mmCIF file of C-alpha atoms and ligand atoms in Angstrom:
data_model
loop_
_atom_site.group_PDB
_atom_site.id
_atom_site.type_symbol
_atom_site.label_atom_id
_atom_site.label_comp_id
_atom_site.label_asym_id
_atom_site.label_seq_id
_atom_site.Cartn_x
_atom_site.Cartn_y
_atom_site.Cartn_z
ATOM 1 C CA UNK X 1 35.295 14.416 63.568
ATOM 2 C CA UNK X 2 38.625 15.658 64.888
ATOM 3 C CA UNK X 3 42.063 14.290 64.090
ATOM 4 C CA UNK X 4 43.092 11.852 66.847
ATOM 5 C CA UNK X 5 46.660 13.124 66.608
ATOM 6 C CA UNK X 6 46.378 16.917 66.496
ATOM 7 C CA UNK X 7 42.694 17.872 66.905
ATOM 8 C CA UNK X 8 42.333 19.505 63.452
ATOM 9 C CA UNK X 9 39.445 18.498 61.253
ATOM 10 C CA UNK X 10 39.801 14.858 60.138
ATOM 11 C CA UNK X 11 39.752 13.954 56.439
ATOM 12 C CA UNK X 12 39.853 10.170 56.825
ATOM 13 C CA UNK X 13 39.031 7.306 59.127
ATOM 14 C CA UNK X 14 40.968 4.068 59.077
ATOM 15 C CA UNK X 15 38.695 1.388 60.550
ATOM 16 C CA UNK X 16 41.592 -1.121 60.945
ATOM 17 C CA UNK X 17 43.433 1.196 63.343
ATOM 18 C CA UNK X 18 40.425 3.121 64.620
ATOM 19 C CA UNK X 19 42.186 6.425 63.805
ATOM 20 C CA UNK X 20 40.722 9.618 62.423
ATOM 21 C CA UNK X 21 43.353 11.841 60.804
ATOM 22 C CA UNK X 22 43.614 15.318 59.299
ATOM 23 C CA UNK X 23 45.424 15.780 55.985
ATOM 24 C CA UNK X 24 48.867 16.511 57.278
ATOM 25 C CA UNK X 25 48.854 13.822 59.991
ATOM 26 C CA UNK X 26 47.576 11.337 57.370
ATOM 27 C CA UNK X 27 50.278 12.126 54.759
ATOM 28 C CA UNK X 28 52.900 11.923 57.464
ATOM 29 C CA UNK X 29 51.589 8.568 58.608
ATOM 30 C CA UNK X 30 51.796 7.187 54.990
ATOM 31 C CA UNK X 31 55.389 8.415 54.716
ATOM 32 C CA UNK X 32 56.215 6.881 58.046
ATOM 33 C CA UNK X 33 54.908 3.473 56.971
ATOM 34 C CA UNK X 34 56.971 3.598 53.782
ATOM 35 C CA UNK X 35 60.118 4.544 55.702
ATOM 36 C CA UNK X 36 59.488 1.725 58.152
ATOM 37 C CA UNK X 37 59.047 -0.738 55.329
ATOM 38 C CA UNK X 38 62.286 0.373 53.717
ATOM 39 C CA UNK X 39 64.070 -0.061 57.026
ATOM 40 C CA UNK X 40 62.510 -3.409 57.933
ATOM 41 C CA UNK X 41 63.159 -4.838 54.445
ATOM 42 C CA UNK X 42 66.776 -3.637 54.741
ATOM 43 C CA UNK X 43 66.608 -1.900 51.382
ATOM 44 C CA UNK X 44 69.489 0.575 51.994
ATOM 45 C CA UNK X 45 72.695 -1.531 52.060
ATOM 46 C CA UNK X 46 75.256 -0.665 54.654
ATOM 47 C CA UNK X 47 77.994 -0.392 52.087
ATOM 48 C CA UNK X 48 76.275 2.088 49.810
ATOM 49 C CA UNK X 49 78.230 5.324 49.526
ATOM 50 C CA UNK X 50 77.760 8.612 47.621
ATOM 51 C CA UNK X 51 80.534 7.432 45.262
ATOM 52 C CA UNK X 52 78.979 3.993 44.821
ATOM 53 C CA UNK X 53 75.241 4.528 45.388
ATOM 54 C CA UNK X 54 72.588 1.806 45.331
ATOM 55 C CA UNK X 55 70.560 2.314 42.142
ATOM 56 C CA UNK X 56 66.825 1.869 42.484
ATOM 57 C CA UNK X 57 64.826 1.590 39.309
ATOM 58 C CA UNK X 58 61.138 2.462 39.935
ATOM 59 C CA UNK X 59 58.468 0.977 37.610
ATOM 60 C CA UNK X 60 56.561 4.239 36.971
ATOM 61 C CA UNK X 61 53.307 3.647 35.106
ATOM 62 C CA UNK X 62 51.723 7.045 35.830
ATOM 63 C CA UNK X 63 48.961 5.489 37.918
ATOM 64 C CA UNK X 64 48.469 6.670 41.488
ATOM 65 C CA UNK X 65 50.486 3.837 43.117
ATOM 66 C CA UNK X 66 53.723 4.285 41.240
ATOM 67 C CA UNK X 67 53.384 8.085 41.262
ATOM 68 C CA UNK X 68 52.989 8.135 45.047
ATOM 69 C CA UNK X 69 55.884 5.687 45.423
ATOM 70 C CA UNK X 70 58.184 7.812 43.296
ATOM 71 C CA UNK X 71 57.270 11.001 45.122
ATOM 72 C CA UNK X 72 57.777 9.470 48.569
ATOM 73 C CA UNK X 73 61.074 7.840 47.633
ATOM 74 C CA UNK X 74 62.242 11.163 46.254
ATOM 75 C CA UNK X 75 61.257 12.923 49.527
ATOM 76 C CA UNK X 76 62.951 10.300 51.633
ATOM 77 C CA UNK X 77 66.192 10.171 49.694
ATOM 78 C CA UNK X 78 66.462 13.664 48.250
ATOM 79 C CA UNK X 79 69.206 14.454 50.763
ATOM 80 C CA UNK X 80 70.802 11.025 50.717
ATOM 81 C CA UNK X 81 73.348 10.525 47.923
ATOM 82 C CA UNK X 82 73.719 6.823 48.761
ATOM 83 C CA UNK X 83 70.550 6.101 46.821
ATOM 84 C CA UNK X 84 70.120 6.889 43.112
ATOM 85 C CA UNK X 85 66.552 6.836 41.746
ATOM 86 C CA UNK X 86 65.716 6.131 38.085
ATOM 87 C CA UNK X 87 62.133 5.922 36.741
ATOM 88 C CA UNK X 88 61.278 3.364 34.068
ATOM 89 C CA UNK X 89 58.038 3.606 32.100
ATOM 90 C CA UNK X 90 56.654 0.918 29.770
ATOM 91 C CA UNK X 91 54.388 1.989 26.932
ATOM 92 C CA UNK X 92 52.244 -0.959 25.876
ATOM 93 C CA UNK X 93 50.661 0.753 22.876
ATOM 94 C CA UNK X 94 47.096 1.182 24.139
ATOM 95 C CA UNK X 95 45.284 3.960 22.386
ATOM 96 C CA UNK X 96 43.814 6.675 24.591
ATOM 97 C CA UNK X 97 45.127 5.122 27.761
ATOM 98 C CA UNK X 98 48.886 4.978 28.008
ATOM 99 C CA UNK X 99 49.648 8.304 26.257
ATOM 100 C CA UNK X 100 48.029 10.289 29.086
ATOM 101 C CA UNK X 101 49.713 8.330 31.828
ATOM 102 C CA UNK X 102 53.091 8.657 30.148
ATOM 103 C CA UNK X 103 52.551 12.387 30.254
ATOM 104 C CA UNK X 104 52.001 12.113 34.002
ATOM 105 C CA UNK X 105 55.261 10.182 34.290
ATOM 106 C CA UNK X 106 57.235 12.738 32.285
ATOM 107 C CA UNK X 107 55.744 15.579 34.307
ATOM 108 C CA UNK X 108 56.621 13.930 37.623
ATOM 109 C CA UNK X 109 60.162 12.980 36.615
ATOM 110 C CA UNK X 110 60.818 16.465 35.316
ATOM 111 C CA UNK X 111 59.463 18.090 38.472
ATOM 112 C CA UNK X 112 61.626 15.913 40.641
ATOM 113 C CA UNK X 113 64.614 16.038 38.341
ATOM 114 C CA UNK X 114 65.143 12.288 38.228
ATOM 115 C CA UNK X 115 66.265 10.261 35.240
ATOM 116 C CA UNK X 116 63.387 8.815 33.298
ATOM 117 C CA UNK X 117 63.495 6.061 30.652
ATOM 118 C CA UNK X 118 60.578 5.138 28.335
ATOM 119 C CA UNK X 119 60.448 1.804 26.493
ATOM 120 C CA UNK X 120 57.690 0.678 24.175
ATOM 121 C CA UNK X 121 56.336 -2.705 23.133
ATOM 122 C CA UNK X 122 56.318 -1.367 19.606
ATOM 123 C CA UNK X 123 60.081 -0.733 19.501
ATOM 124 C CA UNK X 124 61.022 -3.785 21.599
ATOM 125 C CA UNK X 125 58.668 -6.390 20.239
ATOM 126 C CA UNK X 126 57.375 -4.856 16.999
ATOM 127 C CA UNK X 127 53.726 -4.883 18.180
ATOM 128 C CA UNK X 128 51.344 -2.696 20.113
ATOM 129 C CA UNK X 129 48.942 -4.182 22.673
ATOM 130 C CA UNK X 130 45.952 -2.907 20.665
ATOM 131 C CA UNK X 131 47.090 -5.167 17.771
ATOM 132 C CA UNK X 132 47.736 -8.110 20.027
ATOM 133 C CA UNK X 133 44.210 -7.863 21.426
ATOM 134 C CA UNK X 134 42.837 -7.643 17.887
ATOM 135 C CA UNK X 135 44.648 -10.780 16.690
ATOM 136 C CA UNK X 136 44.732 -12.778 19.925
ATOM 137 C CA UNK X 137 46.377 -15.836 18.346
ATOM 138 C CA UNK X 138 46.632 -17.729 21.633
ATOM 139 C CA UNK X 139 43.066 -16.994 22.647
ATOM 140 C CA UNK X 140 44.098 -15.554 25.978
ATOM 141 C CA UNK X 141 43.092 -12.611 28.089
ATOM 142 C CA UNK X 142 44.957 -9.443 27.038
ATOM 143 C CA UNK X 143 46.719 -9.220 30.417
ATOM 144 C CA UNK X 144 48.244 -12.695 29.874
ATOM 145 C CA UNK X 145 50.283 -11.372 26.929
ATOM 146 C CA UNK X 146 50.844 -7.956 28.426
ATOM 147 C CA UNK X 147 52.131 -9.245 31.810
ATOM 148 C CA UNK X 148 54.749 -11.420 30.110
ATOM 149 C CA UNK X 149 55.942 -8.538 27.908
ATOM 150 C CA UNK X 150 55.972 -6.058 30.753
ATOM 151 C CA UNK X 151 57.882 -8.303 33.152
ATOM 152 C CA UNK X 152 60.493 -8.936 30.505
ATOM 153 C CA UNK X 153 61.036 -5.254 29.791
ATOM 154 C CA UNK X 154 61.128 -4.291 33.473
ATOM 155 C CA UNK X 155 63.705 -6.896 34.299
ATOM 156 C CA UNK X 156 65.824 -6.353 31.229
ATOM 157 C CA UNK X 157 65.876 -2.548 31.484
ATOM 158 C CA UNK X 158 66.320 -2.570 35.193
ATOM 159 C CA UNK X 159 69.489 -4.659 34.627
ATOM 160 C CA UNK X 160 70.578 -2.433 31.734
ATOM 161 C CA UNK X 161 70.131 0.716 33.844
ATOM 162 C CA UNK X 162 72.410 -0.790 36.468
ATOM 163 C CA UNK X 163 69.667 -1.417 38.999
ATOM 164 C CA UNK X 164 70.556 -2.851 42.364
ATOM 165 C CA UNK X 165 66.837 -3.084 43.049
ATOM 166 C CA UNK X 166 63.599 -2.745 41.176
ATOM 167 C CA UNK X 167 60.721 -1.130 43.002
ATOM 168 C CA UNK X 168 57.047 -1.250 42.160
ATOM 169 C CA UNK X 169 54.014 0.523 43.590
ATOM 170 C CA UNK X 170 51.979 -2.473 44.699
ATOM 171 C CA UNK X 171 49.776 -1.501 47.671
ATOM 172 C CA UNK X 172 48.287 -3.537 50.529
ATOM 173 C CA UNK X 173 45.120 -4.404 48.583
ATOM 174 C CA UNK X 174 47.156 -5.649 45.551
ATOM 175 C CA UNK X 175 49.280 -7.839 47.800
ATOM 176 C CA UNK X 176 46.374 -9.248 49.822
ATOM 177 C CA UNK X 177 44.468 -10.011 46.604
ATOM 178 C CA UNK X 178 47.458 -11.830 45.100
ATOM 179 C CA UNK X 179 47.958 -13.763 48.365
ATOM 180 C CA UNK X 180 44.340 -14.855 48.464
ATOM 181 C CA UNK X 181 44.316 -15.777 44.776
ATOM 182 C CA UNK X 182 47.420 -17.942 45.219
ATOM 183 C CA UNK X 183 45.818 -19.719 48.149
ATOM 184 C CA UNK X 184 42.532 -20.273 46.360
ATOM 185 C CA UNK X 185 44.302 -21.556 43.260
ATOM 186 C CA UNK X 186 46.400 -23.820 45.483
ATOM 187 C CA UNK X 187 49.569 -22.824 43.656
ATOM 188 C CA UNK X 188 52.559 -23.110 45.981
ATOM 189 C CA UNK X 189 55.060 -22.163 43.250
ATOM 190 C CA UNK X 190 53.151 -18.936 42.761
ATOM 191 C CA UNK X 191 53.312 -18.343 46.514
ATOM 192 C CA UNK X 192 57.097 -18.808 46.420
ATOM 193 C CA UNK X 193 57.415 -16.452 43.420
ATOM 194 C CA UNK X 194 55.222 -13.872 45.080
ATOM 195 C CA UNK X 195 57.551 -13.929 48.090
ATOM 196 C CA UNK X 196 60.579 -13.429 45.903
ATOM 197 C CA UNK X 197 58.915 -10.563 44.028
ATOM 198 C CA UNK X 198 57.847 -8.735 47.144
ATOM 199 C CA UNK X 199 60.741 -9.343 49.520
ATOM 200 C CA UNK X 200 63.566 -10.366 47.286
ATOM 201 C CA UNK X 201 65.598 -7.215 47.951
ATOM 202 C CA UNK X 202 66.462 -8.090 51.495
ATOM 203 C CA UNK X 203 66.906 -11.844 51.145
ATOM 204 C CA UNK X 204 70.162 -13.341 49.905
ATOM 205 C CA UNK X 205 69.440 -13.893 46.228
ATOM 206 C CA UNK X 206 73.030 -14.604 45.213
ATOM 207 C CA UNK X 207 71.865 -17.980 43.972
ATOM 208 C CA UNK X 208 69.721 -16.275 41.361
ATOM 209 C CA UNK X 209 71.989 -13.463 40.242
ATOM 210 C CA UNK X 210 70.316 -13.185 36.895
ATOM 211 C CA UNK X 211 67.364 -11.480 38.611
ATOM 212 C CA UNK X 212 67.329 -7.920 39.883
ATOM 213 C CA UNK X 213 65.921 -8.040 43.456
ATOM 214 C CA UNK X 214 62.523 -6.452 43.823
ATOM 215 C CA UNK X 215 60.746 -4.501 46.551
ATOM 216 C CA UNK X 216 57.385 -2.982 47.203
ATOM 217 C CA UNK X 217 57.678 -0.268 49.757
ATOM 218 C CA UNK X 218 53.939 0.710 49.534
ATOM 219 C CA UNK X 219 52.776 -2.742 50.479
ATOM 220 C CA UNK X 220 51.551 -1.672 53.918
ATOM 221 C CA UNK X 221 49.355 1.122 52.618
ATOM 222 C CA UNK X 222 45.770 0.358 51.597
ATOM 223 C CA UNK X 223 44.795 1.353 48.087
ATOM 224 C CA UNK X 224 42.265 3.959 49.226
ATOM 225 C CA UNK X 225 44.949 5.679 51.260
ATOM 226 C CA UNK X 226 47.383 5.718 48.329
ATOM 227 C CA UNK X 227 44.601 7.438 46.278
ATOM 228 C CA UNK X 228 43.926 9.927 49.053
ATOM 229 C CA UNK X 229 47.624 10.659 49.390
ATOM 230 C CA UNK X 230 47.883 11.368 45.607
ATOM 231 C CA UNK X 231 44.861 13.642 45.887
ATOM 232 C CA UNK X 232 45.989 15.601 48.980
ATOM 233 C CA UNK X 233 49.527 16.070 47.588
ATOM 234 C CA UNK X 234 48.079 17.011 44.200
ATOM 235 C CA UNK X 235 50.320 14.551 42.331
ATOM 236 C CA UNK X 236 50.041 14.136 38.538
ATOM 237 C CA UNK X 237 48.500 10.645 38.748
ATOM 238 C CA UNK X 238 46.501 9.262 35.897
ATOM 239 C CA UNK X 239 43.382 7.339 36.908
ATOM 240 C CA UNK X 240 41.639 5.939 33.814
ATOM 241 C CA UNK X 241 41.515 2.192 33.686
ATOM 242 C CA UNK X 242 43.057 0.213 30.796
ATOM 243 C CA UNK X 243 40.383 -0.671 28.219
ATOM 244 C CA UNK X 244 41.782 -4.218 27.996
ATOM 245 C CA UNK X 245 41.752 -4.883 31.758
ATOM 246 C CA UNK X 246 40.664 -8.459 31.982
ATOM 247 C CA UNK X 247 41.585 -9.906 35.303
ATOM 248 C CA UNK X 248 38.019 -10.824 36.194
ATOM 249 C CA UNK X 249 39.065 -13.177 38.961
ATOM 250 C CA UNK X 250 41.093 -10.514 40.680
ATOM 251 C CA UNK X 251 38.058 -8.247 40.546
ATOM 252 C CA UNK X 252 35.965 -10.866 42.394
ATOM 253 C CA UNK X 253 38.654 -11.309 45.035
ATOM 254 C CA UNK X 254 38.910 -7.550 45.389
ATOM 255 C CA UNK X 255 35.177 -7.332 46.089
ATOM 256 C CA UNK X 256 35.337 -10.181 48.528
ATOM 257 C CA UNK X 257 38.280 -8.609 50.381
ATOM 258 C CA UNK X 258 36.569 -5.216 50.634
ATOM 259 C CA UNK X 259 33.513 -6.863 52.039
ATOM 260 C CA UNK X 260 35.584 -8.820 54.589
ATOM 261 C CA UNK X 261 37.519 -5.697 55.483
ATOM 262 C CA UNK X 262 34.250 -3.795 56.079
ATOM 263 C CA UNK X 263 32.945 -6.463 58.416
ATOM 264 C CA UNK X 264 36.265 -7.351 60.012
ATOM 265 C CA UNK X 265 38.636 -4.319 59.850
ATOM 266 C CA UNK X 266 42.281 -5.427 59.656
ATOM 267 C CA UNK X 267 41.686 -8.495 57.506
ATOM 268 C CA UNK X 268 44.157 -7.395 54.774
ATOM 269 C CA UNK X 269 46.891 -6.794 57.340
ATOM 270 C CA UNK X 270 46.325 -10.130 59.061
ATOM 271 C CA UNK X 271 46.243 -12.016 55.766
ATOM 272 C CA UNK X 272 49.631 -10.516 54.853
ATOM 273 C CA UNK X 273 51.143 -11.173 58.282
ATOM 274 C CA UNK X 274 50.484 -14.869 58.174
ATOM 275 C CA UNK X 275 51.028 -15.264 54.471
ATOM 276 C CA UNK X 276 54.495 -13.754 54.520
ATOM 277 C CA UNK X 277 55.714 -16.383 56.927
ATOM 278 C CA UNK X 278 54.273 -19.194 54.849
ATOM 279 C CA UNK X 279 55.542 -17.678 51.646
ATOM 280 C CA UNK X 280 59.076 -17.526 53.044
ATOM 281 C CA UNK X 281 59.003 -21.245 53.754
ATOM 282 C CA UNK X 282 57.570 -21.947 50.325
ATOM 283 C CA UNK X 283 60.245 -19.812 48.684
ATOM 284 C CA UNK X 284 63.113 -21.652 50.505
ATOM 285 C CA UNK X 285 61.667 -24.993 49.564
ATOM 286 C CA UNK X 286 61.064 -23.939 45.988
ATOM 287 C CA UNK X 287 64.529 -22.643 45.497
ATOM 288 C CA UNK X 288 66.158 -25.738 46.936
ATOM 289 C CA UNK X 289 64.138 -28.132 44.882
ATOM 290 C CA UNK X 290 63.604 -25.749 41.933
ATOM 291 C CA UNK X 291 64.848 -26.382 38.431
ATOM 292 C CA UNK X 292 68.198 -25.026 37.302
ATOM 293 C CA UNK X 293 67.325 -22.403 34.759
ATOM 294 C CA UNK X 294 68.956 -22.447 31.354
ATOM 295 C CA UNK X 295 68.988 -19.685 28.782
ATOM 296 C CA UNK X 296 66.479 -18.899 26.085
ATOM 297 C CA UNK X 297 67.918 -19.886 22.654
ATOM 298 C CA UNK X 298 66.732 -16.587 21.141
ATOM 299 C CA UNK X 299 67.130 -13.889 23.757
ATOM 300 C CA UNK X 300 69.260 -15.448 26.500
ATOM 301 C CA UNK X 301 66.693 -14.821 29.254
ATOM 302 C CA UNK X 302 66.628 -17.343 32.080
ATOM 303 C CA UNK X 303 64.085 -20.062 31.351
ATOM 304 C CA UNK X 304 63.517 -23.790 31.797
ATOM 305 C CA UNK X 305 62.375 -24.176 28.176
ATOM 306 C CA UNK X 306 64.303 -23.875 24.891
ATOM 307 C CA UNK X 307 62.568 -20.683 24.000
ATOM 308 C CA UNK X 308 61.240 -18.444 26.796
ATOM 309 C CA UNK X 309 57.591 -17.555 27.127
ATOM 310 C CA UNK X 310 58.157 -13.965 25.922
ATOM 311 C CA UNK X 311 59.920 -15.072 22.769
ATOM 312 C CA UNK X 312 57.188 -17.644 22.098
ATOM 313 C CA UNK X 313 54.495 -14.988 22.432
ATOM 314 C CA UNK X 314 56.327 -12.396 20.357
ATOM 315 C CA UNK X 315 56.453 -14.988 17.626
ATOM 316 C CA UNK X 316 52.801 -15.900 18.076
ATOM 317 C CA UNK X 317 51.638 -12.341 17.700
ATOM 318 C CA UNK X 318 53.775 -11.785 14.613
ATOM 319 C CA UNK X 319 56.193 -9.415 16.320
ATOM 320 C CA UNK X 320 59.947 -9.239 16.189
ATOM 321 C CA UNK X 321 62.501 -8.703 18.893
ATOM 322 C CA UNK X 322 64.606 -5.560 18.620
ATOM 323 C CA UNK X 323 68.360 -6.238 18.159
HETATM 324 FE FE1 SF4 G 401 48.266 -4.695 30.040
HETATM 325 FE FE2 SF4 G 401 46.142 -5.789 31.236
HETATM 326 FE FE3 SF4 G 401 47.478 -3.845 32.466
HETATM 327 FE FE4 SF4 G 401 45.990 -3.317 30.296
HETATM 328 S S1 SF4 G 401 45.234 -4.043 32.336
HETATM 329 S S2 SF4 G 401 48.041 -2.553 30.724
HETATM 330 S S3 SF4 G 401 46.305 -5.205 29.124
HETATM 331 S S4 SF4 G 401 48.268 -5.890 31.959
HETATM 332 ZN ZN1 ZN G 402 63.570 -15.470 24.978
#
């Protein structure tokens, strides 16, 4: 098959668009989608200047998504001093998994010459994920602990690093899965939160100034295309799966979506198009009627309980917060 754009040999076929593309037309098309998303979400503020740049903290795990995101953002803003990029990596303490992906992060940040910060559960909470899984005092899935700890560190360190925005590498498949899960679970609060986590950067969030706005510039790019991009550009992405991965429900939804996509190309895009509108409404409603958040007695994080979920879990697993 020939590339529909230039006639060279095609390396991929996107059923949802009907296009066959060669390597260079494909990588260009991914970059174009990311640029468009940055523009449409209004991520670059008009008042950013080289003297007072907008600081973007990227959650860099070393997996293909965050590595591709970091590389493309670097390429887009290399010549633009209005944007400052900082990479933030979280080490959960998972033997044989995170060490290799941290190496990928260090290598990429060094190659690009961008600031890179590494924080660990061990130093921050006094426990490693491997120990948490072993003890499991709350009888929960590993990811239920890990997600709370990671979110806390990402938010806290993003704020500490002076982030104006926090960016993560979620792709189209991740987003469509989350959308479908929220629907099937009937959880409107989750829908509202998902909207805030995906699109927060361009909405007026001044009513929630404790949170760093978030953005997901890869959310128009299917997972398979992110992987192909990493491969074609020879990026140092780490591909092993976490040994504690336990989101069984997400796996089922993923299979279902891939099947739907195969039979009805474009399903992921259409889910997201409709969902975003609904989620915006849910978010507005939720914020208006939402609870006023107080502060955690122990760590000061915003919460509607006395002690936030993270502090509760750190206690439960026998850890200790760093000073
Ligand atoms: Fe943590 Fe679960 Fe991700 Fe493993 S798969 S790093 S346990 S959230
Ligand atoms: Zn707390």
